[in-house]
Amino acid sequence: MLSEKSRPVIEATLPVIGARIGEITPKFYDRLFAAHPELLDGVFSRANQRDGSQQQALAGSIAAFATHLIEHPGGLPEAVLSRIAHKHGSLGVTEAQYQIVYDHLFAAIADDLGEMATPEVVDAWSEVYWLMADALIRLERGLHARQANDQAWSRWRVVAKEPAGERSVTFRLRPADDTVASVARPGQFVSVRVRLDDGLRQCRQYTLSQAVTDTSERVFTSKLDEGGEVSPFLHHRLAVGDTVELSNPYGDVVLEESDAPLLIATAGIGCTQAAALLDALAGSTRRVIVLHADQSEAAWALREQMLASITALPNAELRLWFEDVDTPDKVIRAGTMDLSEVDVPEGARMVLCGPLPFMRAIRSQAIERGIAPRDIAYEVFGPDLWITERSVPLS
């Protein structure tokens, strides 16, 4: 809870800081990497730094957290904090790094604001930062304690590399060291860390695309992004027999015990989460409505796996939307996903995964169709830019 001393200062300066935070964060990252270049080795993504998305995500999270403290004095934005904590856990973020970030962030704030950065203002915003940091540290401690080991990374060997739709590949891996592996819940992800030609390691998160409870195997599916660094390495360089580093499994968008109807709405490579959840639902009589949008049927990764899972579920149905389709029918539509064409059951729960514009649109449509916001779970890969959306609740 924000102190009574800091509250009026944050209320008065939030419009200014909120407007300037987008200018402050690039200065922060410049300072941070100049002092700690090692943080670019396996923690921060260079690709996300280049396109500015990491700066936007940090700016959005700080401004959104401060806004929440003002608007909801009695609580914290637990959903957002949980999502960030799981991401940090998968990247091996340490408690000591929060102090490093604080030192360079507040040096950048002081530099940008000049005389406006009075001791009173700095103290108030320091309180905001440490309220957020301490909450994340507590969550991350709990997540680490649930794992079967105390290692941030372990080595896994590629045992199969299989085509999974246009520009998508499924990787099957088995342990390459003696680290005891944690059991992954359906819907969770791992970070994959690879060493590039210049010697630096880079990471990306991938949903485990099969509900494998046997800890002797990990399966994930990657879509090639030529503008990135990790997926081109995986697709073009990583071969069967090679090893990579994987994190423990993380992520809080998982299959829960429930009889409520379930809508799974995905687009593009977001279908990996749908594939894992459907795999885990094997034998269930639950009503499941699978909605997927893609460029074309050929581009639909994991098509055969998902169709087999849906066929095996007695109360499952499928709707598809393709931008490129020759003969639309009652299952396949042309264009973008539209929930007005879907029978949304009363009391349904929803899982969303895909590009941010897609998730924003479908979440809004779902709420209009009567699904409670609290019953809509979504996963964000890459920097979480959704937290800057004021229409999305932070709790």
XYZ file of N, CA and C in Angstrom, residues 166-377:
636
model
N 3.711 -24.290 -42.425
C 4.639 -23.393 -43.105
C 5.433 -22.566 -42.100
N 6.750 -22.618 -42.203
C 7.663 -21.811 -41.378
C 7.597 -22.158 -39.901
N 7.065 -23.333 -39.562
C 7.008 -23.760 -38.165
C 7.656 -25.129 -38.015
N 8.321 -25.318 -36.876
C 9.037 -26.559 -36.603
C 8.784 -26.964 -35.159
N 8.561 -28.265 -34.950
C 8.439 -28.807 -33.600
C 9.755 -29.458 -33.198
N 10.223 -29.116 -31.992
C 11.464 -29.669 -31.454
C 11.129 -30.588 -30.284
N 11.710 -31.780 -30.302
C 11.590 -32.720 -29.187
C 12.963 -32.845 -28.537
N 12.987 -32.714 -27.211
C 14.266 -32.693 -26.503
C 14.228 -33.625 -25.302
N 15.396 -34.145 -24.964
C 15.562 -34.967 -23.761
C 16.726 -34.410 -22.937
N 16.735 -34.690 -21.636
C 17.787 -34.110 -20.780
C 19.187 -34.477 -21.252
N 20.089 -33.483 -21.172
C 21.488 -33.710 -21.531
C 22.397 -33.549 -20.323
N 21.814 -33.339 -19.142
C 22.602 -33.323 -17.906
C 21.780 -34.003 -16.822
N 22.269 -33.981 -15.582
C 21.596 -34.733 -14.516
C 20.675 -33.867 -13.649
N 20.296 -32.679 -14.139
C 19.366 -31.827 -13.400
C 18.001 -32.497 -13.327
N 17.432 -32.566 -12.131
C 16.103 -33.146 -11.973
C 15.085 -32.195 -12.598
N 14.302 -32.685 -13.539
C 13.370 -31.826 -14.271
C 12.051 -31.675 -13.527
N 11.472 -30.475 -13.619
C 10.164 -30.207 -13.035
C 9.067 -30.685 -13.983
N 7.932 -31.087 -13.403
C 6.763 -31.447 -14.200
C 6.122 -30.161 -14.715
N 5.799 -30.120 -15.987
C 5.158 -28.950 -16.584
C 3.642 -29.135 -16.595
N 2.927 -28.075 -16.248
C 1.474 -28.102 -16.340
C 1.061 -27.721 -17.760
N -0.015 -28.313 -18.292
C -0.463 -27.975 -19.646
C -0.755 -26.481 -19.787
N -0.116 -25.848 -20.759
C -0.250 -24.412 -20.973
C 0.974 -23.627 -20.572
N 1.912 -24.260 -19.868
C 3.103 -23.539 -19.428
C 4.141 -23.437 -20.554
N 5.144 -22.579 -20.315
C 6.182 -22.341 -21.301
C 7.554 -22.525 -20.671
N 8.553 -22.621 -21.526
C 9.948 -22.599 -21.088
C 10.666 -21.510 -21.860
N 11.733 -20.983 -21.284
C 12.649 -20.140 -22.043
C 13.693 -21.037 -22.681
N 14.019 -20.729 -23.929
C 15.068 -21.440 -24.651
C 16.226 -20.456 -24.833
N 17.419 -20.851 -24.392
C 18.576 -19.960 -24.469
C 19.628 -20.583 -25.380
N 20.070 -19.793 -26.365
C 21.065 -20.276 -27.332
C 22.222 -19.294 -27.396
N 23.380 -19.798 -27.764
C 24.562 -18.944 -27.935
C 24.729 -18.627 -29.410
N 24.762 -17.343 -29.732
C 24.847 -16.899 -31.122
C 26.294 -16.775 -31.575
N 26.485 -16.433 -32.842
C 27.832 -16.420 -33.414
C 28.759 -15.424 -32.726
N 28.205 -14.327 -32.186
C 29.066 -13.335 -31.529
C 29.366 -13.688 -30.082
N 28.904 -14.864 -29.642
C 29.212 -15.336 -28.296
C 28.158 -15.033 -27.259
N 27.246 -14.089 -27.539
C 26.199 -13.758 -26.574
C 25.070 -14.771 -26.636
N 24.459 -15.014 -25.478
C 23.299 -15.893 -25.412
C 22.022 -15.050 -25.458
N 21.014 -15.572 -26.138
C 19.723 -14.906 -26.235
C 18.615 -15.912 -25.941
N 17.484 -15.380 -25.430
C 16.394 -16.243 -24.976
C 15.093 -15.901 -25.673
N 14.219 -16.898 -25.727
C 12.844 -16.667 -26.138
C 11.977 -17.707 -25.456
N 10.731 -17.306 -25.120
C 9.807 -18.223 -24.460
C 8.989 -18.982 -25.503
N 8.789 -20.287 -25.237
C 7.969 -21.132 -26.098
C 7.038 -21.986 -25.238
N 5.757 -21.981 -25.598
C 4.813 -22.865 -24.928
C 5.174 -24.314 -25.238
N 5.084 -25.158 -24.225
C 5.260 -26.589 -24.460
C 4.019 -27.089 -25.181
N 4.185 -27.545 -26.418
C 3.040 -27.772 -27.298
C 2.414 -29.145 -27.164
N 2.933 -29.965 -26.272
C 2.274 -31.213 -25.905
C 2.221 -31.307 -24.390
N 1.151 -31.897 -23.882
C 0.978 -32.031 -22.432
C 1.759 -33.245 -21.942
N 3.074 -33.126 -21.933
C 3.945 -34.232 -21.548
C 4.199 -34.169 -20.049
N 3.652 -35.124 -19.305
C 3.882 -35.164 -17.860
C 5.149 -35.948 -17.525
N 5.669 -36.675 -18.497
C 6.930 -37.379 -18.319
C 8.065 -36.357 -18.407
N 8.812 -36.205 -17.325
C 9.854 -35.172 -17.282
C 11.073 -35.524 -18.121
N 11.041 -36.657 -18.800
C 12.186 -37.020 -19.648
C 12.084 -36.416 -21.036
N 11.039 -35.594 -21.287
C 10.889 -35.003 -22.613
C 10.276 -33.615 -22.508
N 10.733 -32.712 -23.382
C 10.119 -31.407 -23.575
C 9.833 -31.275 -25.073
N 8.657 -30.715 -25.414
C 8.271 -30.519 -26.806
C 7.784 -29.087 -26.975
N 8.376 -28.346 -27.904
C 7.879 -27.004 -28.195
C 7.907 -26.777 -29.701
N 7.095 -25.828 -30.155
C 6.978 -25.535 -31.582
C 7.289 -24.065 -31.808
N 8.120 -23.788 -32.803
C 8.587 -22.433 -33.093
C 8.196 -22.031 -34.502
N 7.733 -20.790 -34.641
C 7.511 -20.212 -35.958
C 8.672 -19.284 -36.284
N 9.167 -19.378 -37.496
C 10.340 -18.602 -37.896
C 10.018 -17.113 -37.960
N 10.817 -16.329 -37.252
C 10.762 -14.872 -37.314
C 12.129 -14.393 -37.769
N 12.239 -14.064 -39.043
C 13.548 -13.691 -39.583
C 14.085 -12.409 -38.955
N 13.219 -11.597 -38.345
C 13.679 -10.383 -37.696
C 14.180 -10.610 -36.286
N 14.014 -11.815 -35.776
C 14.488 -12.129 -34.435
C 15.886 -12.716 -34.472
N 16.301 -13.250 -33.320
C 17.615 -13.870 -33.240
C 17.534 -15.337 -32.855
N 16.557 -15.696 -32.022
C 16.492 -17.067 -31.517
C 15.856 -18.007 -32.532
N 14.683 -17.645 -33.071
C 14.029 -18.587 -33.988
C 14.849 -18.856 -35.254
N 15.537 -17.857 -35.877
C 16.394 -18.211 -37.018
C 17.498 -19.203 -36.642
N 18.044 -19.048 -35.434
C 19.070 -19.997 -34.983
C 18.467 -21.391 -34.856
N 17.289 -21.473 -34.227
C 16.658 -22.783 -34.037
C 16.340 -23.441 -35.378
N 15.777 -22.667 -36.296
C 15.332 -23.236 -37.569
C 16.488 -23.561 -38.509
N 17.488 -22.683 -38.564
C 18.549 -22.824 -39.569
C 19.808 -23.513 -39.043
N 20.045 -23.430 -37.739
C 21.339 -23.887 -37.216
C 21.229 -25.097 -36.289
N 20.152 -25.170 -35.510
C 20.050 -26.231 -34.505
C 19.684 -27.556 -35.170
N 20.467 -28.587 -34.918
C 20.256 -29.883 -35.553
C 20.006 -30.957 -34.501
N 19.427 -32.067 -34.951
C 19.254 -33.213 -34.065
C 20.621 -33.620 -33.525
N 20.682 -33.815 -32.220
C 21.936 -34.136 -31.544
C 22.560 -32.947 -30.841
N 22.188 -31.716 -31.244
C 22.702 -30.515 -30.584
C 22.001 -30.303 -29.245
N 22.607 -29.496 -28.391
C 22.010 -29.179 -27.095
C 21.726 -27.686 -26.996
N 20.697 -27.359 -26.228
C 20.359 -25.978 -25.890
C 20.038 -25.936 -24.402
N 19.946 -24.724 -23.874
C 19.563 -24.549 -22.475
C 18.070 -24.251 -22.389
N 17.395 -24.921 -21.469
C 15.989 -24.661 -21.192
C 15.828 -24.243 -19.744
N 14.874 -23.352 -19.495
C 14.502 -23.015 -18.130
C 13.546 -24.068 -17.592
N 13.234 -23.970 -16.330
C 12.121 -24.726 -15.780
C 10.820 -24.215 -16.391
N 9.734 -24.980 -16.309
C 8.456 -24.516 -16.861
C 7.813 -23.438 -15.984
N 7.262 -22.420 -16.641
C 6.572 -21.323 -15.962
C 5.312 -20.971 -16.752
N 4.499 -20.089 -16.170
C 3.283 -19.631 -16.814
C 2.057 -19.976 -15.990
N 1.142 -19.015 -15.834
C -0.040 -19.243 -15.012
C -1.324 -19.419 -15.817
N -1.216 -19.447 -17.158
C -2.392 -19.761 -17.978
C -2.346 -21.264 -18.241
N -2.965 -22.017 -17.346
C -2.882 -23.479 -17.378
C -4.285 -24.067 -17.325
N -4.375 -25.341 -17.639
C -5.664 -26.036 -17.613
C -6.072 -26.287 -16.167
N -7.220 -25.720 -15.773
C -7.718 -25.878 -14.415
C -8.820 -26.936 -14.376
N -8.976 -27.545 -13.209
C -10.073 -28.495 -13.006
C -11.390 -27.732 -13.026
N -12.269 -28.059 -13.964
C -13.550 -27.366 -14.073
C -14.446 -28.117 -15.047
N -15.758 -27.972 -14.839
C -16.732 -28.509 -15.787
C -17.311 -27.403 -16.659
N -16.884 -26.161 -16.449
C -17.423 -25.039 -17.209
C -17.039 -25.181 -18.674
N -17.913 -24.748 -19.595
C -17.540 -24.748 -21.009
C -16.266 -23.934 -21.218
N -15.446 -24.384 -22.135
C -14.147 -23.743 -22.364
C -14.031 -23.309 -23.814
N -13.754 -22.014 -24.018
C -13.418 -21.497 -25.345
C -11.915 -21.290 -25.407
N -11.281 -21.855 -26.419
C -9.860 -21.653 -26.643
C -9.722 -20.899 -27.953
N -9.291 -19.652 -27.896
C -9.202 -18.800 -29.086
C -7.750 -18.431 -29.336
N -7.238 -18.801 -30.495
C -5.837 -18.552 -30.808
C -5.692 -18.038 -32.234
N -4.534 -17.437 -32.481
C -4.199 -16.991 -33.833
C -2.724 -17.268 -34.072
N -2.392 -17.666 -35.315
C -1.002 -17.910 -35.663
C -0.368 -18.961 -34.776
N 0.878 -18.710 -34.374
C 1.613 -19.680 -33.570
C 1.083 -19.751 -32.145
N 0.138 -18.866 -31.791
C -0.540 -18.992 -30.498
C -1.266 -20.310 -30.339
N -1.451 -21.038 -31.443
C -2.125 -22.334 -31.374
C -1.334 -23.354 -30.574
N -0.049 -23.086 -30.293
C 0.720 -24.040 -29.488
C 0.092 -24.236 -28.120
N -0.459 -23.172 -27.560
C -1.111 -23.309 -26.259
C -2.392 -24.124 -26.382
N -3.162 -23.876 -27.449
C -4.365 -24.670 -27.687
C -4.016 -26.142 -27.828
N -2.947 -26.432 -28.563
C -2.545 -27.820 -28.774
C -2.235 -28.516 -27.459
N -1.529 -27.827 -26.566
C -1.189 -28.416 -25.277
C -2.429 -28.643 -24.419
N -3.337 -27.663 -24.380
C -4.547 -27.801 -23.566
C -5.433 -28.917 -24.101
N -5.580 -29.003 -25.418
C -6.395 -30.070 -26.003
C -5.784 -31.433 -25.726
N -4.473 -31.515 -25.788
C -3.785 -32.764 -25.480
C -4.095 -33.205 -24.056
N -4.114 -32.251 -23.138
C -4.366 -32.567 -21.732
C -5.825 -32.904 -21.450
N -6.731 -32.474 -22.318
C -8.168 -32.734 -22.130
C -8.586 -34.120 -22.598
N -7.664 -34.924 -23.057
C -7.992 -36.253 -23.585
C -8.897 -37.017 -22.621
N -10.020 -37.512 -23.144
C -10.966 -38.268 -22.329
C -12.008 -37.437 -21.623
N -11.908 -36.108 -21.707
C -12.847 -35.226 -21.012
C -14.171 -35.146 -21.776
N -15.272 -35.013 -21.027
C -16.587 -34.784 -21.634
C -16.968 -33.301 -21.568
N -16.056 -32.470 -21.162
C -16.300 -31.035 -21.061
C -16.603 -30.438 -22.437
N -17.493 -29.469 -22.498
C -17.741 -28.796 -23.764
C -16.563 -27.874 -24.062
N -15.956 -28.062 -25.224
C -14.781 -27.296 -25.617
C -15.017 -26.729 -27.014
N -14.861 -25.417 -27.146
C -15.008 -24.752 -28.435
C -13.644 -24.197 -28.821
N -13.093 -24.705 -29.919
C -11.761 -24.311 -30.368
C -11.915 -23.348 -31.528
N -11.343 -22.175 -31.373
C -11.398 -21.129 -32.398
C -9.966 -20.778 -32.785
N -9.689 -20.843 -34.086
C -8.323 -20.525 -34.520
C -8.360 -19.701 -35.794
N -7.493 -18.684 -35.849
C -7.355 -17.830 -37.032
C -5.922 -17.895 -37.523
N -5.764 -17.911 -38.853
C -4.416 -18.002 -39.416
C -4.424 -17.428 -40.822
N -3.246 -17.331 -41.398
C -3.140 -16.816 -42.758
C -3.774 -17.779 -43.757
N -3.526 -19.069 -43.563
C -4.072 -20.088 -44.453
C -4.056 -21.414 -43.721
N -4.715 -22.410 -44.314
C -4.704 -23.731 -43.695
C -3.295 -24.308 -43.678
N -2.520 -24.037 -44.720
C -1.148 -24.547 -44.775
C -0.264 -23.925 -43.699
N -0.573 -22.694 -43.306
C 0.221 -22.010 -42.289
C -0.130 -22.447 -40.872
N -1.230 -23.150 -40.697
C -1.708 -23.561 -39.380
C -0.756 -24.605 -38.797
N 0.070 -24.191 -37.860
C 0.997 -25.111 -37.199
C 0.221 -26.097 -36.328
N 0.713 -27.327 -36.244
C 0.130 -28.362 -35.385
C -1.300 -28.735 -35.784
N -1.622 -28.538 -37.053
C -2.965 -28.830 -37.539
C -3.374 -30.268 -37.234
N -2.544 -31.231 -37.609
C -2.911 -32.634 -37.433
C -3.066 -32.989 -35.961
N -2.162 -32.494 -35.115
C -2.254 -32.785 -33.680
C -3.551 -32.243 -33.095
N -3.891 -31.005 -33.440
C -5.099 -30.403 -32.891
C -6.354 -31.090 -33.408
N -6.396 -31.427 -34.694
C -7.571 -32.105 -35.236
C -7.768 -33.466 -34.580
N -6.676 -34.189 -34.341
C -6.785 -35.493 -33.685
C -7.326 -35.345 -32.266
N -6.857 -34.325 -31.547
C -7.339 -34.103 -30.181
C -8.817 -33.735 -30.167
N -9.225 -32.867 -31.096
C -10.621 -32.426 -31.157
C -11.532 -33.594 -31.509
N -11.107 -34.415 -32.445
C -11.906 -35.578 -32.847
C -12.120 -36.531 -31.674
N -11.140 -36.626 -30.793
C -11.221 -37.553 -29.666
C -12.049 -37.020 -28.501
N -12.456 -35.751 -28.564
C -13.266 -35.161 -27.498
C -14.728 -35.162 -27.926
N -15.612 -35.841 -27.184
C -17.003 -35.995 -27.636
C -17.794 -34.698 -27.690
N -17.409 -33.689 -26.897
C -18.164 -32.441 -26.850
C -17.324 -31.252 -27.303
N -16.472 -31.494 -28.277
C -15.620 -30.424 -28.800
C -16.086 -30.018 -30.186
N -15.909 -28.753 -30.520
C -16.208 -28.260 -31.854
C -15.125 -27.283 -32.280
N -15.014 -27.088 -33.583
C -13.933 -26.294 -34.146
C -14.488 -25.259 -35.111
N -13.976 -24.023 -35.010
C -14.242 -22.971 -35.992
C -12.908 -22.372 -36.424
N -12.773 -22.126 -37.723
C -11.530 -21.617 -38.274
C -11.783 -20.375 -39.113
N -10.815 -19.466 -39.092
C -10.837 -18.280 -39.941
C -9.486 -18.182 -40.638
N -9.498 -18.145 -41.976
C -8.264 -18.017 -42.741
C -8.348 -16.783 -43.626
N -7.263 -16.028 -43.673
C -7.219 -14.870 -44.568
C -7.234 -15.307 -46.027
N -6.636 -16.461 -46.282
C -6.555 -16.985 -47.642
C -7.292 -18.321 -47.684
N -8.526 -18.325 -48.210
C -9.319 -19.551 -48.263
C -10.120 -19.568 -49.558
N -10.173 -20.726 -50.214
C -10.869 -20.846 -51.497
C -12.362 -21.128 -51.322
N -12.680 -22.057 -50.420
C -14.078 -22.485 -50.291
C -14.518 -22.435 -48.826
N -14.978 -21.286 -48.356
C -15.486 -21.196 -46.989
C -16.672 -22.142 -46.791
N -16.851 -22.627 -45.566
C -17.992 -23.473 -45.232
C -18.408 -23.204 -43.803
N -19.180 -24.087 -43.198
C -19.692 -23.824 -41.852
C -18.606 -23.897 -40.786
N -17.479 -24.516 -41.090
C -16.360 -24.591 -40.158
C -15.307 -23.538 -40.487
N -15.029 -23.368 -41.757
C -13.971 -22.450 -42.191
C -14.580 -21.174 -42.741
N -14.168 -20.041 -42.164
C -14.627 -18.733 -42.620
C -13.451 -17.969 -43.220
N -13.760 -17.032 -44.074
C -12.735 -16.159 -44.633
C -12.625 -14.904 -43.783
N -11.394 -14.432 -43.613
C -11.190 -13.181 -42.872
C -10.702 -13.408 -41.463
N -11.079 -12.485 -40.574
C -10.601 -12.514 -39.195
C -11.663 -13.082 -38.263
N -11.230 -13.548 -37.108
C -12.129 -14.182 -36.154
C -13.228 -13.232 -35.702
N -14.449 -13.762 -35.605
C -15.618 -12.966 -35.229
C -16.488 -13.807 -34.304
N -16.562 -13.411 -33.025
C -17.324 -14.197 -32.056
C -18.826 -14.110 -32.261
N -19.288 -13.180 -33.099
C -20.722 -13.118 -33.375
C -21.190 -14.364 -34.118
N -20.254 -15.103 -34.715
C -20.580 -16.328 -35.433
C -20.495 -17.561 -34.546
N -20.237 -17.367 -33.258
C -20.006 -18.478 -32.338
C -21.092 -18.513 -31.274
N -21.583 -19.698 -30.972
C -22.519 -19.896 -29.872
C -21.718 -19.935 -28.573
N -21.741 -18.850 -27.823
C -20.969 -18.760 -26.585
C -21.830 -19.260 -25.427
N -21.481 -20.383 -24.807
C -22.300 -20.938 -23.726
C -22.280 -20.056 -22.483
N -23.365 -20.106 -21.730
C -23.420 -19.373 -20.460
C -22.407 -19.957 -19.487
N -21.708 -19.080 -18.780
C -20.720 -19.515 -17.795
C -19.414 -19.995 -18.382
N -19.173 -19.682 -19.657
C -17.955 -20.160 -20.312
C -16.714 -19.457 -19.780
N -15.609 -20.163 -19.850
C -14.296 -19.598 -19.591
C -13.510 -19.583 -20.891
N -12.552 -18.674 -20.971
C -11.828 -18.504 -22.237
C -10.333 -18.422 -21.990
N -9.583 -19.013 -22.926
C -8.132 -18.877 -22.972
C -7.779 -18.241 -24.309
N -6.942 -17.196 -24.273
C -6.525 -16.458 -25.466
C -5.015 -16.566 -25.632
N -4.572 -16.769 -26.867
C -3.144 -16.692 -27.137
C -2.944 -16.340 -28.606
N -2.121 -15.326 -28.861
C -1.863 -14.880 -30.223
C -1.296 -13.476 -30.200
N -1.208 -12.824 -31.349
C -0.704 -11.448 -31.389
C -1.585 -10.519 -30.552
N -0.974 -9.464 -30.003
C -1.714 -8.559 -29.121
C -2.953 -7.941 -29.772
N -2.891 -7.455 -31.006
C -4.114 -6.881 -31.595
C -5.257 -7.892 -31.654
N -4.933 -9.141 -31.971
C -5.931 -10.201 -31.989
C -6.538 -10.399 -30.608
N -5.701 -10.488 -29.573
C -6.215 -10.744 -28.229
C -7.043 -9.580 -27.717
N -6.629 -8.344 -28.003
C -7.424 -7.188 -27.595
C -8.820 -7.260 -28.212
N -8.876 -7.552 -29.508
C -10.160 -7.575 -30.210
C -11.049 -8.693 -29.703
N -10.509 -9.892 -29.551
C -11.331 -11.034 -29.145
C -11.737 -10.924 -27.683
N -10.863 -10.383 -26.841
C -11.248 -10.190 -25.442
C -12.435 -9.240 -25.355
N -12.404 -8.151 -26.107
C -13.516 -7.202 -26.102
C -14.802 -7.862 -26.599
N -14.694 -8.630 -27.676
C -15.871 -9.331 -28.194
C -16.416 -10.328 -27.181
N -15.511 -11.026 -26.487
C -15.942 -12.021 -25.504
C -16.703 -11.373 -24.355
N -16.227 -10.223 -23.892
C -16.921 -9.519 -22.812
C -18.296 -9.068 -23.283
N -18.383 -8.581 -24.516
C -19.675 -8.186 -25.073
C -20.633 -9.370 -25.165
N -20.092 -10.573 -25.357
C -20.918 -11.765 -25.463
C -21.236 -12.372 -24.104
N -20.785 -11.741 -23.031
C -21.192 -12.177 -21.700
C -20.171 -12.944 -20.899
N -18.960 -13.135 -21.416
C -17.931 -13.801 -20.619
C -17.327 -12.796 -19.650
N -17.293 -13.151 -18.378
C -16.773 -12.244 -17.353
C -15.274 -12.017 -17.572
N -14.806 -10.777 -17.423
C -13.366 -10.508 -17.606
C -12.479 -11.417 -16.762
N -12.920 -11.742 -15.555
C -12.093 -12.595 -14.691
C -11.962 -14.019 -15.229
N -12.868 -14.397 -16.162
C -12.849 -15.749 -16.722
C -12.123 -15.805 -18.063
N -11.418 -14.738 -18.418
C -10.648 -14.703 -19.670
C -9.162 -14.675 -19.310
N -8.489 -15.767 -19.599
C -7.046 -15.850 -19.334
C -6.297 -15.669 -20.639
